[in-house]
Amino acid sequence: CTAIREPRGYIVDATLVQSVQPGIDNERSVTGTLGRPTFESQYGEKTWYYVSSTTGRKPFVRPRIREHSVLAVKFDAAGNVVSAERTGMDQVVYLRPDGDETPTLGRERSFLEDLFGNIGAVGQPGLGQGQ
Amino acid sequence: CAGGDGGPRDTAYVARDVETLYFEAKRRLDNGQAEMAAALFDEVERQHPYSPWARRAQLMGSFSYYVAKDYNKAIQAAQRFLQIHPGNKDAPYAFYLIALSYYEQISDVQRDQRITDQALTALNEINRRFPNSDYAADARLKIDLVRDHLAGKEMEIGRHYERSGKWIAAQIRFQNVVDTYETTSHAPEALYRLTETSLALGVPAEAVKYAAVLGANYPGTEWYEKAYELVQDHAPDVTPG
Amino acid sequence: QEETATEAAPAAAVQADVVRTIAVSGAQRLEPQTILSYIKLRPGDTWTQAAGDAVLKDLYATELFSNASVVNRDGNVVITIVENPVINRIILEGNKRIKNDKILPEIRLSPRQIFTRSKVRADVARIIELYKRQGRFAATVEPKMVQLSQNRVDIVFEISEGPKSKVRQINIIGNDAFSDGELRGEMLTKQARLTSFLSSNTSYDPDRLAFDQQKLRQFYLTEGYADFRVVSAVAELTPDKRDFIITYVVEEGERYKFGEVDVESQIRDFDDASMTARLPMQGGDWYDAKQVEDTVEQLSELAGTFGYAFADVAPEFSRNQDSLTMDVSFVLREAPRVYVERIDVNGNTLTQDKVIRREFRLAEGDAFNSLSVARSTARINSLGYFQENFEINQVEGSAPDRIVLEANVEEQATGELQLSAGFSSLESFILAGSIRQRNFRGRGQTVGLSLNYSRYSKSAQVSFSEPYVFDRNISAGVDVYRRDTNSFNFRNNERNTTFEQSTTGLQVRAGVPLTEYVSAIGSYTFNYDDVSLDEGLYFSDRDGDGIATCDPILASRYLCEAIGERTSSIVGLTFNYDTLNSRLRPSRGETVSWTTEFAGLGGDVKYVRSRARAAKYWPVGAGFIFSITGEGGWIRSLEDNSVAGQDDVRLTDRYFLGEPQMRGFDIRGVGPRIVRLQYLNDDGDDATPLVPQTIEEALASDQRVDDALGGKAYYLGRAELEIPLGSGAREMGLRPSIFLDVGSLFSVTQPVLQDYPNGLQATDGNGNLLYLQPGVDDQGNDIIQAVTNRFAPDGTENERNVIPGTFFKEVFVGDSPAPRISVGVGVNWNSPFGPFRIDVSRVLKKQVGDDTKTFSFNVGTQF
């Protein structure tokens, strides 16, 4: 049966996206036309990624990306656009996130505390509010 | 007439001289009746506000509430002490009691972390006001633990987004961990998760970069091995941009 | 050289004024160095009068001192202070109308704090404000200080409450378009009349007066009077100085129409033409300010759905006096499309973060969409764990095109201990108790253990449900239950159980969403039913073969057929469509659910059963919520037992209708039933044949026997209007509603009816009729023997040996689809010990034989 389709991320406006040209635009002009990126690269060459995709939620299975498009805008040190390529669904990898987790501290609520935990402390957001 | 402010009945408004009251409280505290001791210390402060004992009693009261795990009252008593004696030589200890009271109530990463934030601000307060006191040394240690805990919460949310197929949200959360919680124990896992999300979002170049950074900073970890495998499987020929 | 000397000389003279030491005297509680830390003067500064004043100013600013003075004895400065006393106790006197527990939390001062005059003044103002809100403007508060030893003080607030001043009369001058009554209806303040004693709005309150003026202006604007002005509003005391009379002077001005109306959008996505076409008002309609306001809201809502969270829509008016028209153009200013930067969940001390986060319809990095945010709010509300008016609030992000969504939740008690006691006209006392935790371990799971005990049914059920199995969008649930229900009827004035049905079974459910609003749930149910009769009452050895069997005479035939054990294995499929804004207390949206069950996958029972339910809720303004619910079901057996008078569908599988689905009727009070009419000897003459009671007489008599048979089809409709009460009642959580119930239960095979005008004659073991024959026993006294011969040895005819109480005629009534109608008033009250519901209803139309019940209530507690 049908999958529930949900739009995620950047909303692409075709004409605007075509208008970004390497060598002409810089960071300010790209922000003006496209707005700020979905996320930026943290290492290596400065690259802005405008990611927009549609996930399909079929019953019984985990949601999967159905349609996908990424606009990668690379900048040189001076902030001028070096390249602006668009990649699509072909690059997308369907993988299951790894099960391991790094442990954290913090008092794990005991079973009984969970069961009757919120009798006394109901409605006091953030215990320990100082005077 | 009975004490109007609702103190526990048995420490009724019996005007006893300050020494006996103080040492009675001390005795109760020593043999484990912390709640009772705290109430008696409050009485000392109430009946003899101007005696030198009053100041000691305020601090001991706060400590007794802390021992009795009644953290709210411990914090309030300590704050009342600081309100009147900010310059006192015991002030660092009062600040330390407040920080510890919040620190003890940190709940697991699934729940609201407001108390964790309060603990962090209180610990930073000690570090800022009395940098070279021994409380500050312990505070610095606890600050790292608390920041690690906050990073844990970000990771928990990131993993939740991954499991429910919201890869963009996961990427943003993990980038947030790498940016603000670099020094915590979650950094390697965050870098590995970013390798996963980058692949899932169709930007293999970023995935290769994250795996490289992970290899450079945390070569021995199993997170790096997993990242290396992922990149070999899904983006063998991609050169980092 | 010269001027340096002079310059030096005054310096020398001043020399004496350089501060060498600063000492503090009179400090009892505070240490000297603490006091010094408050002032700026330090040894080595030059002493000037200004510096002295600064010290005093700083000291008083700390509000710790009642008196302070500074003196400079050539270089060493001495600060003498008198500390403010410490508060020992706070006492309230004279407060009758408002109790201590209401006033004390308002007071800032508390024992062991330092007494300051400004704090006392602030507390006095706070207490007066409390009384003002209650309408007592003449209340006065006198603070008194009681000095104690060791510079401590008790504070006594002497309160004199004064009379409650009311608004006796509201006059309005200058209004000709609308009557005084209409305008008074618009205002919040009501005139004090006998009828309005409950409402708290009759007290005189200046700020409510100002608010009323605003409401007047709003009202006129919605009627097109753009130039309306309140010239003056005066409140005078009545001669007896107890109440107030309020007089408004208004100037209505001309009535305007809409002139040019259009939309100018500077945002790329919207084109002006299509937007203008969709405006609710056209040129020529009467001008209405509220319509303009609503349109602004709709436009910004529309912009929100396209991601422009901070789009600002501003109506620009241009008024032309001559043609009395108002041109309105809605300008959508340029705004960046906004993206969600972060979603924060706060206040969840028990609930896990993901339980709330997974209900969000948008995620970080997505474009903002007001519809999705509204949908997320509705879904979080439907969880039922948090405060009633929960809203996701939108906070400016780190950049103009970024927004942070915050879900600040306050957790409520999600554990329910439900104890309900019902009282019914037929069957006096019902007691039911259930324990349920709807947010088990904060994981969103529901765990329930319910134990119901009532004289009519005993049941124990354990249930567990998880809405997101393995974090996937699959909801699953399992119930294991044991239910004993017994039906009953009345015979010679005491209630006796007719048949007992005990069902033991389990149900497993799994559901998945098909679209945002539609979900499908598959279920498998396995039941083991054991239906039995009270053997002492209904079993007898008719055929004399030594085994007591169910006696259709005593128990009537259809009951005997129902006995037996059987298993039913049922597969069901349900489709749910749900757009309610909250599942617990819906005020908008609709829900439709349709279930079909097929029994026959193994088990002894084979039938198809289908049931549908639909409900729609409208907020009809001013807090009224109108709802219409419709329900219907039918069942068809897949096997034909071809026994005359016995329906193919077993009695225990048929539908029943009555309380609580349909108010005004008793448990199983609606639908086909068998009534026994007793034969009575009206004219006292034994010769004439006995005459059966009428149905009404039979039902009215306390020896009434009527057994509900259930039906194969039913329908039920309900219209309910929830009435909001004044603020006073709402604080108590009272939610009254009036309702109209319409419904019917019908279609069952008519059972074979028994009719014994002259009683039923007993038979012996092998079926021959028995007669009474007088005779003599061996001790020689007369006895009556049961014999089988019709004539006594001496030729006289023996009397028939009639079983007592069998002079009756069974009648089959109530099997008609004609609607039963009942109307009534019910009150929902969140009483201190839990939800409480009272229903008083009157039946307008019923079929012969239905059992009515006018009054029922149940109460539950929440922990």
mmCIF file of N, CA and C in Angstrom, chain C residues 54 66 71 81 110 156 226 246 306 352 450 465 474 522 535 610 621 643 654 658 680-681 710 743 813:
data_model
loop_
_atom_site.group_PDB
_atom_site.id
_atom_site.type_symbol
_atom_site.label_atom_id
_atom_site.label_comp_id
_atom_site.label_asym_id
_atom_site.label_seq_id
_atom_site.Cartn_x
_atom_site.Cartn_y
_atom_site.Cartn_z
ATOM 1 N N ALA C 54 27.988 59.066 49.501
ATOM 2 C CA ALA C 54 27.962 57.844 48.644
ATOM 3 C C ALA C 54 27.919 56.606 49.543
ATOM 4 N N SER C 66 18.613 49.762 59.284
ATOM 5 C CA SER C 66 17.531 50.728 59.542
ATOM 6 C C SER C 66 18.148 52.120 59.758
ATOM 7 N N VAL C 71 31.261 59.236 60.139
ATOM 8 C CA VAL C 71 31.948 60.439 60.673
ATOM 9 C C VAL C 71 33.441 60.245 60.426
ATOM 10 N N ILE C 81 26.344 51.689 62.342
ATOM 11 C CA ILE C 81 25.096 51.241 61.676
ATOM 12 C C ILE C 81 24.216 50.536 62.705
ATOM 13 N N SER C 110 9.477 36.442 54.627
ATOM 14 C CA SER C 110 9.328 35.113 55.260
ATOM 15 C C SER C 110 10.240 35.115 56.486
ATOM 16 N N VAL C 156 2.740 41.876 62.034
ATOM 17 C CA VAL C 156 1.304 41.562 62.073
ATOM 18 C C VAL C 156 0.608 42.418 61.026
ATOM 19 N N ALA C 226 -16.981 52.743 11.709
ATOM 20 C CA ALA C 226 -15.526 52.933 11.845
ATOM 21 C C ALA C 226 -15.206 54.144 12.718
ATOM 22 N N ILE C 246 -22.822 52.919 36.505
ATOM 23 C CA ILE C 246 -21.860 53.283 35.442
ATOM 24 C C ILE C 246 -22.636 53.875 34.273
ATOM 25 N N PHE C 306 3.728 27.927 3.754
ATOM 26 C CA PHE C 306 4.774 27.891 2.701
ATOM 27 C C PHE C 306 6.142 28.154 3.303
ATOM 28 N N GLN C 352 10.226 10.210 28.365
ATOM 29 C CA GLN C 352 11.477 10.213 27.596
ATOM 30 C C GLN C 352 11.384 11.225 26.465
ATOM 31 N N SER C 450 -7.310 -3.731 35.295
ATOM 32 C CA SER C 450 -8.623 -3.200 35.756
ATOM 33 C C SER C 450 -9.392 -4.340 36.399
ATOM 34 N N SER C 465 0.138 -1.712 25.917
ATOM 35 C CA SER C 465 0.202 -1.283 24.500
ATOM 36 C C SER C 465 1.408 -0.373 24.323
ATOM 37 N N ILE C 474 4.819 1.306 14.241
ATOM 38 C CA ILE C 474 3.860 0.197 14.392
ATOM 39 C C ILE C 474 3.367 0.234 15.823
ATOM 40 N N GLY C 522 -5.069 -4.349 12.639
ATOM 41 C CA GLY C 522 -5.526 -5.747 12.549
ATOM 42 C C GLY C 522 -5.575 -6.322 13.953
ATOM 43 N N GLU C 535 -28.605 -23.466 38.604
ATOM 44 C CA GLU C 535 -29.270 -24.769 38.483
ATOM 45 C C GLU C 535 -30.406 -24.892 39.496
ATOM 46 N N SER C 610 -19.959 -6.241 11.961
ATOM 47 C CA SER C 610 -19.344 -4.986 11.495
ATOM 48 C C SER C 610 -19.915 -3.845 12.324
ATOM 49 N N GLY C 621 -17.902 28.870 19.153
ATOM 50 C CA GLY C 621 -17.650 30.233 19.660
ATOM 51 C C GLY C 621 -17.972 30.358 21.138
ATOM 52 N N VAL C 643 -33.310 -24.222 14.134
ATOM 53 C CA VAL C 643 -34.200 -24.610 15.250
ATOM 54 C C VAL C 643 -35.244 -23.502 15.370
ATOM 55 N N ARG C 654 -24.857 -11.310 20.564
ATOM 56 C CA ARG C 654 -25.701 -10.235 19.991
ATOM 57 C C ARG C 654 -25.358 -8.900 20.636
ATOM 58 N N GLY C 658 -28.194 0.137 25.982
ATOM 59 C CA GLY C 658 -28.801 0.714 27.206
ATOM 60 C C GLY C 658 -27.710 1.546 27.876
ATOM 61 N N LEU C 680 -54.506 -12.937 36.114
ATOM 62 C CA LEU C 680 -55.084 -12.527 37.417
ATOM 63 C C LEU C 680 -56.575 -12.805 37.414
ATOM 64 N N ASN C 681 -57.102 -12.985 38.602
ATOM 65 C CA ASN C 681 -58.541 -13.242 38.713
ATOM 66 C C ASN C 681 -59.227 -11.918 39.046
ATOM 67 N N GLY C 710 -31.396 -8.914 23.289
ATOM 68 C CA GLY C 710 -30.348 -8.379 22.403
ATOM 69 C C GLY C 710 -30.857 -8.371 20.976
ATOM 70 N N GLY C 743 -31.617 6.198 19.389
ATOM 71 C CA GLY C 743 -31.021 4.915 19.007
ATOM 72 C C GLY C 743 -32.033 3.791 19.073
ATOM 73 N N VAL C 813 -41.773 -8.324 22.922
ATOM 74 C CA VAL C 813 -41.993 -6.895 22.611
ATOM 75 C C VAL C 813 -40.652 -6.238 22.288
#
